[in-house]
XYZ file of C-alpha atoms in Angstrom:
611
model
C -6.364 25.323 -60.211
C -9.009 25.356 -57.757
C -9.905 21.642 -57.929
C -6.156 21.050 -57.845
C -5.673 23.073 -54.726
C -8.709 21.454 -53.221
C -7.912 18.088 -54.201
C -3.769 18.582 -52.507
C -5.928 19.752 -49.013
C -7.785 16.566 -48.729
C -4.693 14.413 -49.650
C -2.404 16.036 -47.198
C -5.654 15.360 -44.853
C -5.566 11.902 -45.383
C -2.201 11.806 -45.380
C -2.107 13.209 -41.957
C -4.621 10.626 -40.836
C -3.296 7.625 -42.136
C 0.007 9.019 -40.330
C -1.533 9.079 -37.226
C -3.162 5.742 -37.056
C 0.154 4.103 -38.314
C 1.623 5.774 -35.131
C -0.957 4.627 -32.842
C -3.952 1.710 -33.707
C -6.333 3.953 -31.204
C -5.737 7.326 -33.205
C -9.065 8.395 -34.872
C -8.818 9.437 -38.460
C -8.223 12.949 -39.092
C -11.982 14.780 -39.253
C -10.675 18.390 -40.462
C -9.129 19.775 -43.426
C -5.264 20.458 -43.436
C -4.216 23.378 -46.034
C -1.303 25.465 -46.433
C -2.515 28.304 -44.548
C -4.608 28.316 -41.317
C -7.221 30.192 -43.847
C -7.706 27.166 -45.799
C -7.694 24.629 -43.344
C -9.891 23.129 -40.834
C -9.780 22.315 -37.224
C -10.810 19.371 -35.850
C -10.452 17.858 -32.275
C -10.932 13.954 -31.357
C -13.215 13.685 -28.382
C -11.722 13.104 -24.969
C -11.841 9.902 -23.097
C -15.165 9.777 -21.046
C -16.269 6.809 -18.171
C -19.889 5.665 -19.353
C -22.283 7.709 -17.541
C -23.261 7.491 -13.773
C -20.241 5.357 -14.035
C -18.751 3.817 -10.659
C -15.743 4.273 -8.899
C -13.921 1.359 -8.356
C -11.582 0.382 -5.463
C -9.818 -3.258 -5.442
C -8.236 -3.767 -1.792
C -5.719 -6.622 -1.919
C -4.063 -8.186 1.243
C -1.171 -10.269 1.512
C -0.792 -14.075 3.099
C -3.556 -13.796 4.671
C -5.548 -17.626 5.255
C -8.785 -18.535 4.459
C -9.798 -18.496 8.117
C -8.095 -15.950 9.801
C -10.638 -12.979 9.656
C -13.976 -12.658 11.577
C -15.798 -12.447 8.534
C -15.764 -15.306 7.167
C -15.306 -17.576 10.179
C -11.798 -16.542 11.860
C -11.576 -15.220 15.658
C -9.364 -12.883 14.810
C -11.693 -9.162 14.592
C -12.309 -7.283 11.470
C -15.304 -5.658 12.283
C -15.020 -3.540 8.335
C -14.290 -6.280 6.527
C -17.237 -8.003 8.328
C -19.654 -4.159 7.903
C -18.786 -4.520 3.728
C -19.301 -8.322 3.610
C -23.016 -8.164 5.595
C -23.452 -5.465 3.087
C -22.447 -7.435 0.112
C -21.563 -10.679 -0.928
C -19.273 -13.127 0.347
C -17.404 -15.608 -2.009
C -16.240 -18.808 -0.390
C -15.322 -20.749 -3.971
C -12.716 -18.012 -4.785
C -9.004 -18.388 -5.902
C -5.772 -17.222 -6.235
C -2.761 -17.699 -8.278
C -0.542 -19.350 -4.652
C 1.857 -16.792 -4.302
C 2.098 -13.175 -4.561
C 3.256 -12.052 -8.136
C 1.733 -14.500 -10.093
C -1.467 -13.569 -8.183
C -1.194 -9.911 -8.909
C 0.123 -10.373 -12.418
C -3.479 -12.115 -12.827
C -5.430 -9.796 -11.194
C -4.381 -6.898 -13.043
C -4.435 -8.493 -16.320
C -7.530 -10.622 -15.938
C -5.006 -13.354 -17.744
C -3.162 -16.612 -16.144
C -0.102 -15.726 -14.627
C 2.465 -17.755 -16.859
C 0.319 -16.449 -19.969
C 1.514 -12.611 -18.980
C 4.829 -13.969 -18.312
C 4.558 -14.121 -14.252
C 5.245 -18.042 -13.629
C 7.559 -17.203 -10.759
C 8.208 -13.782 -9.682
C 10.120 -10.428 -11.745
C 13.774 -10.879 -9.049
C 16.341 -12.324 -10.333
C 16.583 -15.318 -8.207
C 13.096 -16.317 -9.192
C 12.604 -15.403 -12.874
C 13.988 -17.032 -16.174
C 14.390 -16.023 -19.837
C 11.500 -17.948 -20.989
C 7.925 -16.851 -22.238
C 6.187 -17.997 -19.126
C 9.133 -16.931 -16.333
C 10.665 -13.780 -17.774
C 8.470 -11.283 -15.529
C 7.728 -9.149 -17.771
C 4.018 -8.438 -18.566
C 3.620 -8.067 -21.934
C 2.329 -4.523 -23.448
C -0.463 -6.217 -25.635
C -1.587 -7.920 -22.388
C -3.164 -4.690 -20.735
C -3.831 -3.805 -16.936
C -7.198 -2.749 -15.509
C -5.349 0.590 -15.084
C -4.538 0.921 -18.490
C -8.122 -0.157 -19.741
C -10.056 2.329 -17.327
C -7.703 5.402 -18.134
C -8.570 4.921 -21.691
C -12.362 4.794 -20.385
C -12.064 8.155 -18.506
C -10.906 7.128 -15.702
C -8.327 8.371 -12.956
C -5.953 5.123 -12.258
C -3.959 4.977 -8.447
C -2.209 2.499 -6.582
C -0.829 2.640 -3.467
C 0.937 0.099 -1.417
C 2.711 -3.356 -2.475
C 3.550 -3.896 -6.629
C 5.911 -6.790 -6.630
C 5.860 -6.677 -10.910
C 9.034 -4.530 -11.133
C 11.836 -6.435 -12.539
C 14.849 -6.303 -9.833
C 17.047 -4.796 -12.453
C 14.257 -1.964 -13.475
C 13.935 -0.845 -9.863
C 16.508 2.093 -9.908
C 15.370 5.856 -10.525
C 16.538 5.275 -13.692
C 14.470 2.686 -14.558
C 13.596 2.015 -17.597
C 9.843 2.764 -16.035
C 7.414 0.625 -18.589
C 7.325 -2.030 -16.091
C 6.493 0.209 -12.781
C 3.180 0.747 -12.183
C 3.409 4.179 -13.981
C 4.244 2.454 -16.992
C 1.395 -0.285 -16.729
C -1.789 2.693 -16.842
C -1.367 4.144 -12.821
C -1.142 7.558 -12.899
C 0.041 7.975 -9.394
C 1.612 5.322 -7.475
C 2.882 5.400 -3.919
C 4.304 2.124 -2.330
C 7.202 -0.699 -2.736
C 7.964 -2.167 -5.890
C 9.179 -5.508 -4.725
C 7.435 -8.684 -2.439
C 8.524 -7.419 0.757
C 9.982 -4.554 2.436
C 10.457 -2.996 6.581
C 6.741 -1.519 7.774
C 8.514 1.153 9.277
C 12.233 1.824 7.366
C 10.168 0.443 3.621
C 12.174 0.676 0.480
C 9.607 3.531 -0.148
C 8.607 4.531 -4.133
C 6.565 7.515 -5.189
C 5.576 7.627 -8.786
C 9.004 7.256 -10.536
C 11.501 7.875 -7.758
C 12.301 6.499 -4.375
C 11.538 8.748 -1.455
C 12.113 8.877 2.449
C 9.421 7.115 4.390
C 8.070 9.159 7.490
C 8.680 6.964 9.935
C 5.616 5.827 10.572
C 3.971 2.338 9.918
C 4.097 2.047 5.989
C -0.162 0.918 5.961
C -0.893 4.479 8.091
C 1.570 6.087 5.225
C -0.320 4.352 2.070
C -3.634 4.723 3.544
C -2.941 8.598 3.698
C -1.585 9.007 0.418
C -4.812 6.900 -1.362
C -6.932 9.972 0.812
C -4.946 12.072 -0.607
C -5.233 11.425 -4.039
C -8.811 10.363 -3.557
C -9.707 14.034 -1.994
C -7.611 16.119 -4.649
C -9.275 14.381 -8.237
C -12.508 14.421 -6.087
C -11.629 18.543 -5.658
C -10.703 18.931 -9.432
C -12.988 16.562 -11.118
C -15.760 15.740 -8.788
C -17.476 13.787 -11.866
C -14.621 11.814 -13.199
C -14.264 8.255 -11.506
C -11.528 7.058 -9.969
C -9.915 3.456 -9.832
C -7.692 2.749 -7.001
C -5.880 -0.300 -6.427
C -4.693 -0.712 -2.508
C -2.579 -3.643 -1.307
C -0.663 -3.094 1.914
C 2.103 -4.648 2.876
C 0.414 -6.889 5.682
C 0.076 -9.563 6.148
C 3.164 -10.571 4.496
C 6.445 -10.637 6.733
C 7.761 -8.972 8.736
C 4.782 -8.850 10.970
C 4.929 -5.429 12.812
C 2.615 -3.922 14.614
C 2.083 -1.107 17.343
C 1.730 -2.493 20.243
C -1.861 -0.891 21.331
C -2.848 -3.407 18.596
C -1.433 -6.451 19.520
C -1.989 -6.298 23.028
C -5.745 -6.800 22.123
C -5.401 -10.252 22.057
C -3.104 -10.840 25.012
C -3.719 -14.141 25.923
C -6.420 -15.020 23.447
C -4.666 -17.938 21.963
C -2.789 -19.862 25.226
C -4.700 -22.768 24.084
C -3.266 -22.481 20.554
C -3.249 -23.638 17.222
C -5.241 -26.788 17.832
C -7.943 -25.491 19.909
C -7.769 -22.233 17.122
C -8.397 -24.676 14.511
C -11.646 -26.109 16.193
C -12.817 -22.966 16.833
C -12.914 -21.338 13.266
C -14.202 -24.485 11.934
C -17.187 -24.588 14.571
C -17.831 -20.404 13.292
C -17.459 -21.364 10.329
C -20.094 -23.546 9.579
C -22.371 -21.914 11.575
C -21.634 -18.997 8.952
C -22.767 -20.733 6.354
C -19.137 -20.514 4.705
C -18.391 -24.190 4.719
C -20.397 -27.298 4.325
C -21.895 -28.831 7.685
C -20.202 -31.971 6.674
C -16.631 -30.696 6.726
C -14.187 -31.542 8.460
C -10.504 -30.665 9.948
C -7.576 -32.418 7.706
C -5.317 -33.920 10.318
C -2.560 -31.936 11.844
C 0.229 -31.549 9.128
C 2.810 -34.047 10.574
C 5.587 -30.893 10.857
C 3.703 -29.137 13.411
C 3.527 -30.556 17.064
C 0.386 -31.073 19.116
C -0.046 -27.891 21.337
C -0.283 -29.941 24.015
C 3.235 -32.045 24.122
C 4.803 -28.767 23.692
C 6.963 -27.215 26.760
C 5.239 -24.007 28.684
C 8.015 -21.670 27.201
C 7.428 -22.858 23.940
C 3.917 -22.175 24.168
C 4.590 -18.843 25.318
C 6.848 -17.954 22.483
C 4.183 -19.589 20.019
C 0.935 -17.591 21.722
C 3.291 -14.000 21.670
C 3.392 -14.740 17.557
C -0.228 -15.126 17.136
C -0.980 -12.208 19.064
C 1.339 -9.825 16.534
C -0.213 -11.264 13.675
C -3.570 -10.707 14.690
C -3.153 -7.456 15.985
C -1.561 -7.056 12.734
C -4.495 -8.178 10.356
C -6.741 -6.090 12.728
C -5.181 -3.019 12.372
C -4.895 -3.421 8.480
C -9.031 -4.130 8.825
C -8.692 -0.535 10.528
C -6.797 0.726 7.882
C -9.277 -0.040 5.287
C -11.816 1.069 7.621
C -10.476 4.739 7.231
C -10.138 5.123 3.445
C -13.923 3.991 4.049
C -14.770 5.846 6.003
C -13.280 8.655 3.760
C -15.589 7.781 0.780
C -18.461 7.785 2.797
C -17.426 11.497 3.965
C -17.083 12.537 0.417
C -20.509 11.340 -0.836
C -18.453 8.851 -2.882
C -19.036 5.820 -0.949
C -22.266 4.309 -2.561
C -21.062 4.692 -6.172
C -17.928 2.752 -5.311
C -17.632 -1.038 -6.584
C -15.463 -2.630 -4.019
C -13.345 -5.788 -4.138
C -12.174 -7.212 -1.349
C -9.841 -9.914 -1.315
C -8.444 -11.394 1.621
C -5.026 -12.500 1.064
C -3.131 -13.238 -2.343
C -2.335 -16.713 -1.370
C -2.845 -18.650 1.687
C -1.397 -18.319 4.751
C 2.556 -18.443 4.751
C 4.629 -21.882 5.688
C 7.542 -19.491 5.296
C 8.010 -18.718 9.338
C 9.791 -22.556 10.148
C 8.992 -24.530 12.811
C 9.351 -22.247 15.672
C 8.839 -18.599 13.561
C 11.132 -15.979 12.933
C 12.023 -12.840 15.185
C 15.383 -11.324 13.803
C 16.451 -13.550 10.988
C 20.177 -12.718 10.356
C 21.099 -13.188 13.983
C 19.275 -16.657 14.105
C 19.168 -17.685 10.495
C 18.628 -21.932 9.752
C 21.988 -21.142 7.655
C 24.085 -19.981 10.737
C 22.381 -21.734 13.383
C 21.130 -25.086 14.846
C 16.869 -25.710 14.998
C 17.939 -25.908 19.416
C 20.024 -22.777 19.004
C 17.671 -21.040 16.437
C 14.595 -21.810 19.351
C 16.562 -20.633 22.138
C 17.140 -17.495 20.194
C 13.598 -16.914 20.033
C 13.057 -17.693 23.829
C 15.991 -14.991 24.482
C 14.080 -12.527 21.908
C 10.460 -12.964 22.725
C 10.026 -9.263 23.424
C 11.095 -8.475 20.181
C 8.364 -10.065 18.286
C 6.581 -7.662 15.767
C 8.959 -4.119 17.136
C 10.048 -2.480 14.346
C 13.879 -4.053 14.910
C 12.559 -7.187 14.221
C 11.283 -9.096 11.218
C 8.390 -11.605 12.393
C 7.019 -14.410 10.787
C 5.145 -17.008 12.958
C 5.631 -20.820 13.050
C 3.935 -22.954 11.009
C 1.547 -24.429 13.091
C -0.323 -20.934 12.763
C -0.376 -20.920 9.342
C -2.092 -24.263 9.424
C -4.363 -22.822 11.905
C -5.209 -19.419 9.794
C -5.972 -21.538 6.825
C -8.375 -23.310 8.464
C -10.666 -25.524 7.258
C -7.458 -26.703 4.441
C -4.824 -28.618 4.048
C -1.187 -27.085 3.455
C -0.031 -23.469 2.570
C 1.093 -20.241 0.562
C 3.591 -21.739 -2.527
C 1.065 -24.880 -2.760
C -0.454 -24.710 -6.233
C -1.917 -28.411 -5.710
C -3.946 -27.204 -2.500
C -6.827 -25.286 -1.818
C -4.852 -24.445 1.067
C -2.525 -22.542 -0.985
C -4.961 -20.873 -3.898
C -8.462 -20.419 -2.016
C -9.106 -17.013 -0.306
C -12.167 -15.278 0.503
C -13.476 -12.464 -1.781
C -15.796 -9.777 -0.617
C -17.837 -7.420 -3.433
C -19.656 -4.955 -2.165
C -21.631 -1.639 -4.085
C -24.520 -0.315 -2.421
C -26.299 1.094 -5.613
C -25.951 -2.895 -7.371
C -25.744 -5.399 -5.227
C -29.585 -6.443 -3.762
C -28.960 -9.674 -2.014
C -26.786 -8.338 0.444
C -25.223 -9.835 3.443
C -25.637 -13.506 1.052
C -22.810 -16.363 0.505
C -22.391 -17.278 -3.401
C -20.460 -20.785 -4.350
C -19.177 -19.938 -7.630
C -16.106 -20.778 -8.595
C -14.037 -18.181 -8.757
C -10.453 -17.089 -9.827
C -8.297 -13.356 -9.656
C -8.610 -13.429 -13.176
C -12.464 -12.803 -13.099
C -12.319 -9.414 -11.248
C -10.818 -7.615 -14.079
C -14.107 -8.914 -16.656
C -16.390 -8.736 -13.529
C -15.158 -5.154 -13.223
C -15.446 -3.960 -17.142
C -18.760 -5.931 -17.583
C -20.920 -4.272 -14.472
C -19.342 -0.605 -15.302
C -20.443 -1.490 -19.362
C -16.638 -0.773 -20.729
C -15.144 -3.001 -23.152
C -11.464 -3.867 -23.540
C -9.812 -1.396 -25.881
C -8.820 -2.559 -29.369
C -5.342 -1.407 -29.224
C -3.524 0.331 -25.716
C -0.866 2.568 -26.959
C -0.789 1.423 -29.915
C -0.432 -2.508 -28.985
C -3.392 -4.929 -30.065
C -5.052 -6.246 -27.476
C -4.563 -10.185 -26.936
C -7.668 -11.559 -25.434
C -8.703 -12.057 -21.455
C -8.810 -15.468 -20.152
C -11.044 -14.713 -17.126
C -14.969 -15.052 -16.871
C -17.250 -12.367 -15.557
C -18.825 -13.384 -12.366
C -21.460 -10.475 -12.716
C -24.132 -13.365 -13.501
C -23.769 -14.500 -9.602
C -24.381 -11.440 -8.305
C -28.067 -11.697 -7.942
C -28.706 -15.361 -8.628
C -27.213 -17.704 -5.370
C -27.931 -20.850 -7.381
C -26.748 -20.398 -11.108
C -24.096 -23.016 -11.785
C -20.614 -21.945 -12.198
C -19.125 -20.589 -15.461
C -15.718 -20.660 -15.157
C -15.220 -24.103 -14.975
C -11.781 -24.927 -15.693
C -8.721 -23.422 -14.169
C -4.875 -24.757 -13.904
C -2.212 -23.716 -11.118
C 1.466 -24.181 -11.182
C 4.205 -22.705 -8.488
C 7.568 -23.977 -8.507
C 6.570 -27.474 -9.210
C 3.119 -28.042 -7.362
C 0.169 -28.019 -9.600
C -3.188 -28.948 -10.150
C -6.031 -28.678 -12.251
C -9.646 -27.793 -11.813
C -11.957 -28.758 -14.421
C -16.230 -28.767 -13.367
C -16.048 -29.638 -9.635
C -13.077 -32.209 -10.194
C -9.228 -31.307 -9.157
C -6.279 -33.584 -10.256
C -2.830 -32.581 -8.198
C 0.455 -33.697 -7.454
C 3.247 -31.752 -5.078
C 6.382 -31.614 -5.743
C 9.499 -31.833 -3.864
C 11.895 -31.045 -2.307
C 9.922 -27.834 -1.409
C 11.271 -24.701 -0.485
C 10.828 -25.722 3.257
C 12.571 -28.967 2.619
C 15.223 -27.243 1.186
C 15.842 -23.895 3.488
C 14.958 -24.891 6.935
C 18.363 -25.950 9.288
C 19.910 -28.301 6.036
C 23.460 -26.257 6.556
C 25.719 -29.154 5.087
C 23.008 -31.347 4.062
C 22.544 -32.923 0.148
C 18.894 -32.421 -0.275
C 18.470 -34.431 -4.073
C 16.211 -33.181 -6.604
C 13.871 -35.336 -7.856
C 12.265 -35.614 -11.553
C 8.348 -34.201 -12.111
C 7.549 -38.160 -13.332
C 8.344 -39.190 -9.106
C 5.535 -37.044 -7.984
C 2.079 -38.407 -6.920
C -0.926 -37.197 -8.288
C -3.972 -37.138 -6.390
C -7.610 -37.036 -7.392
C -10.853 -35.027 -5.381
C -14.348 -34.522 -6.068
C -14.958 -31.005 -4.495
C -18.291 -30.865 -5.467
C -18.515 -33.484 -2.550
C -15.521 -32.939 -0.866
C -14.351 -29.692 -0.924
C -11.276 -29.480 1.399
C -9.522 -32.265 -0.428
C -10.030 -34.899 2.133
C -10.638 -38.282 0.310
C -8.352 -39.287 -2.210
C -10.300 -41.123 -5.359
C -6.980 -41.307 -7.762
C -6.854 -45.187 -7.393
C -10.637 -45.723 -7.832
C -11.025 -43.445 -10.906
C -7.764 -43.877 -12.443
C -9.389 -42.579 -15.914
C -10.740 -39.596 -14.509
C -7.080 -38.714 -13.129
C -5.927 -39.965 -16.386
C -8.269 -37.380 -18.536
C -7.725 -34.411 -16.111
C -3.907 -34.639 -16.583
C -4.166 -34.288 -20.618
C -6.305 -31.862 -19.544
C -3.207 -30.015 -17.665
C -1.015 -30.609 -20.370
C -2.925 -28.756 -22.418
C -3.552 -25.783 -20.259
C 0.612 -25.877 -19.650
C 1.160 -25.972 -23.450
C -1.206 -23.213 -24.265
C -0.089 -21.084 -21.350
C 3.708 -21.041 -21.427
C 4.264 -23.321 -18.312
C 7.265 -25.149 -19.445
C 9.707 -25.353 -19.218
C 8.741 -26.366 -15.357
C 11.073 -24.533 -12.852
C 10.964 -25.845 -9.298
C 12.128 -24.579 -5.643
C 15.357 -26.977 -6.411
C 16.184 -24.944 -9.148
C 15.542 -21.563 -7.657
C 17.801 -22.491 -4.405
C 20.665 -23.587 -6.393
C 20.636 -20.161 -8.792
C 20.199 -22.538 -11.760
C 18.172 -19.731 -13.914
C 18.389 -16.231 -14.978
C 21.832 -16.919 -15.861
C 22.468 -13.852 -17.968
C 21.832 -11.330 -15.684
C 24.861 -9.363 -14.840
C 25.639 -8.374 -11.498
């Protein structure tokens, strides 16, 4: 009877364990005994999730539009004297890219996976995703976040600021809420779940509800909250690390700003974008972040010559520039005082920081002559004369909080300086490169140095779990894990000269595309763009064109690294391999089928959702 009763005990044990793991792939097997009463049985506890010892914190900062030459620190005249303190402190990477555009970018980022692979290829609104594999904007539960790694490592997760991978029709207080950031492994969110919102009157989310902003610019109102959180897990669990992911709004449209902040550079760009352009490139090689041979790619043939341009035009043009760098340099302030706050706390040199500096280039998305109030002076309602003489009229406007300011395209040009073309430009490391800053004061020896590496969003999240010694989970919540697709760049850290290891990398937005592969880039744009399709074409037939009419273009950047010299016609079989090269990349990563800006402007996908 004995051996019978003993014999029941261990099978309802195992019983109870196999239970559990069917339930959930992470669940550890059952270690105790289960009998009928509590006299028979015994208790038995799985151990708690613990970060590796002396583990870091970790804090990714993420900006928005921001160009490869806009900030002090890595060449730009416009200041930001903490982004410049953490880069002479750590490393600064001038080979780094993004994704183009803002939700593929972040979809990347926090999955260490291409963005069509996690489902990303456009964005998660309705005007801009598509039931397919690669469009539906939906990341996929067995393609983890960072967050949802490093809480099963011990780890406190928080983000605060811009999301942007909320599906439109998810973004209710009544969700469902397994694509919000709660449901993607942040335990505390506070911020705006889509790709733009007001500074001051934001479309405000706090955890799993909308709230009531404060009035107050939304980067002072994020920046507190992160504190916040920051001091009250630092109160409870002083040993526990945190991760915190914070991406303001800026400096994505609408540019507003106080107006302490812009008026610090009254009048520093009268001369403007031309004589802006010259300028960073000059700094910038005497950085060190470009090659002494480079030089500026001509003046995109949209944007006028500063010089032929009328005195109120220039005025109009300067007042832009001003907002958007007092803009950038309060956001550099910003980040200065969540800094600052680590550094109070004791925290600050067991922190691993990324910094990167915009999630695409600069924006082409301001027209010709920028954008002050857009639904009194919109290209669909107005003339280009009338829509300029708006802007005249509105000039004091530019960056208040009634207004919603972009700037004109000749600054964009200007910000991405030394590149050619813009934000949405998958074929142009005008579009994809941005500058990356990593900075930890307990790891990083060669500070203050420039590394080369090539360098994509994907590589932060392996960077991140390879210095800190975690390993991706098996199974998150049950879900097997698929694979990352990024590569570590923890073997530059102290070694300048070792040779690249991610090596091959493809891009696609909306039709432009390119791929990378060892130093070579094959591309080809694609049109009509979104600017030759939105910008003052009221009653105009713009036609769309097939993928087969687009040019491809070839460049060495090992030797030519701002895509300068076109070799397609004197290699044609290098073009030639590095496009089956692309198809493969687009087969294996759920590219097709390709959706472009002419199918996004005429509502030609996500037919079934109901309004």
């Amino acid at each position: 009877m004995k051996t019978k009763r003993i014999t029941l005990f261990l099978s309802l044990g195992l019983l109870a364990a196999i239970t559990a793991k069917a339930q959930n792939g992470q669940t550890p097997v059952f270690g105790g005994t289960v009998g009928k009463t509590l006299d028979d049985s015994k208790e038995w506890w799985p151990e708690p999730h613990k970060a590796p010892a002396g583990a870091p914190n970790i804090l990714w900062i993420l900006l928005d539009d921001v160009g490869f030459g806009a900030t002090s620190t890595f060449g730009g005249i416009i200041k930001t004297p903490n982004f410049d303190t953490l880069a002479n402190n750590g490393l600064r990477y001038t080979n780094f890219h993004t994704a183009g555009i803002c939700a593929p970018t972040r979809s990347a980022l926090l999955t260490g996976r291409n963005h069509h692979y996690v489902h990303e290829g456009g964005f998660s609104h309705v005007t801009m995703s598509a039931g397919f594999p690669g469009y539906d904007g939906r990341i996929p539960s067995d393609k983890g976040t960072i967050a949802e790694i490093l809480r099963e490592n011990g780890y406190n997760t928080f983000a605060v600021g811009k999301y942007g991978l909320t599906p439109d029709e998810d973004a209710t207080d009544a969700g469902p809420f397994d694509c919000w950031p709660s449901g993607k492994g942040f335990e505390h969110f506070f911020g705006f779940l889509g790709s733009a919102t007001d500074q001051y009157k934001p479309d405000l989310v706090e955890d799993n509800a909308h709230v009531t902003p404060d009035g107050r610019h939304l980067t002072d109102q994020i920046t507190d909250k992160a504190i916040f959180y920051l001091t009250r897990q630092h109160n409870v669990a002083p040993d526990k690390p945190f991760f915190l992911y914070y991406a303001p709004g800026a400096t994505h449209s609408p540019h507003q700003v106080a107006k302490e902040w812009s008026d610090l550079y009254k009048g520093q760009f009268d001369k403007g974008w031309d004589d802006f352009r010259e300028k960073v490139i000059a700094r910038q090689k005497q950085l060190g972040i470009i090659p002494n041979y480079a030089k500026l790619p001509e003046r995109n043939p949209r944007i006028p010559a500063w010089k032929t341009l009328p005195d109120v035009e220039k005025k109009l043009y300067a007042r832009f520039m001003e907002i958007y760098a007092g803009y950038l340099t309060y956001t550099d302030h910003a980040v200065g005082r969540l800094i600052n706050h680590l550094k109070q706390s004791g925290q600050l040199d067991n922190t691993l920081l990324f910094v990167i500096i915009g999630d695409n280039g600069a924006s082409k998305e301001g027209t010709v002559h920028g954008v002050i109030n857009p639904k009194k002076n919109s290209p669909k309602l107005a003339t280009e004369e009338n829509f300029l003489k708006t802007n005249i009229e509105d000039i004091d406007d530019i960056g208040t909080p009634q207004s919603s300011t972009n700037y004109p395209l000749g600054w964009a040009q200007a910000a991405n300086t030394p590149f050619k073309y813009w934000k949405q430009d998958a074929n142009s490391e005008g579009g994809t490169r941005n500058p990356l800053i990593v900075y930890y004061p307990k790891g990083i020896k060669d500070k203050g140095t420039i590394r080369t590496q090539y360098g994509h969003v994907i590589d932060v999240l392996p960077t991140t779990l390879e210095y800190t010694g975690i390993k991706l989970p098996e199974y998150i919540r049950g879900v097997k894990q698929d694979t990352i697709q990024g590569t570590s760049l923890v073997y530059s850290f102290d070694h300048p000269e070792a040779k690249s290891k991610h090596t091959l990398q493809h891009y696609y937005i909306f039709g432009s595309r390119s791929i990378y592969s060892d130093g070579w880039k094959a591309e080809a744009a694609h049109h009509p763009d979104n600017v030759e399709l939105g910008d003052f074409k009221v009653g105009q037939n713009v036609p769309d064109k097939s993928f087969d009419e687009d040019t491809w273009e070839l460049y060495n950047l090992n030797e030519d690294f701002n895509e300068r010299v076109d070799l397609a016609k004197k290699y044609p079989e290098k073009l030639k391999e590095l496009k089956e090269v692309f198809e493969a990349q687009a087969q294996k990563n759920n590219l097709y089928p390709f959706i472009d800006w002419y199918d996004v402007y005429h509502q030609r996908i996500h037919k079934n959702h109901k309004k």
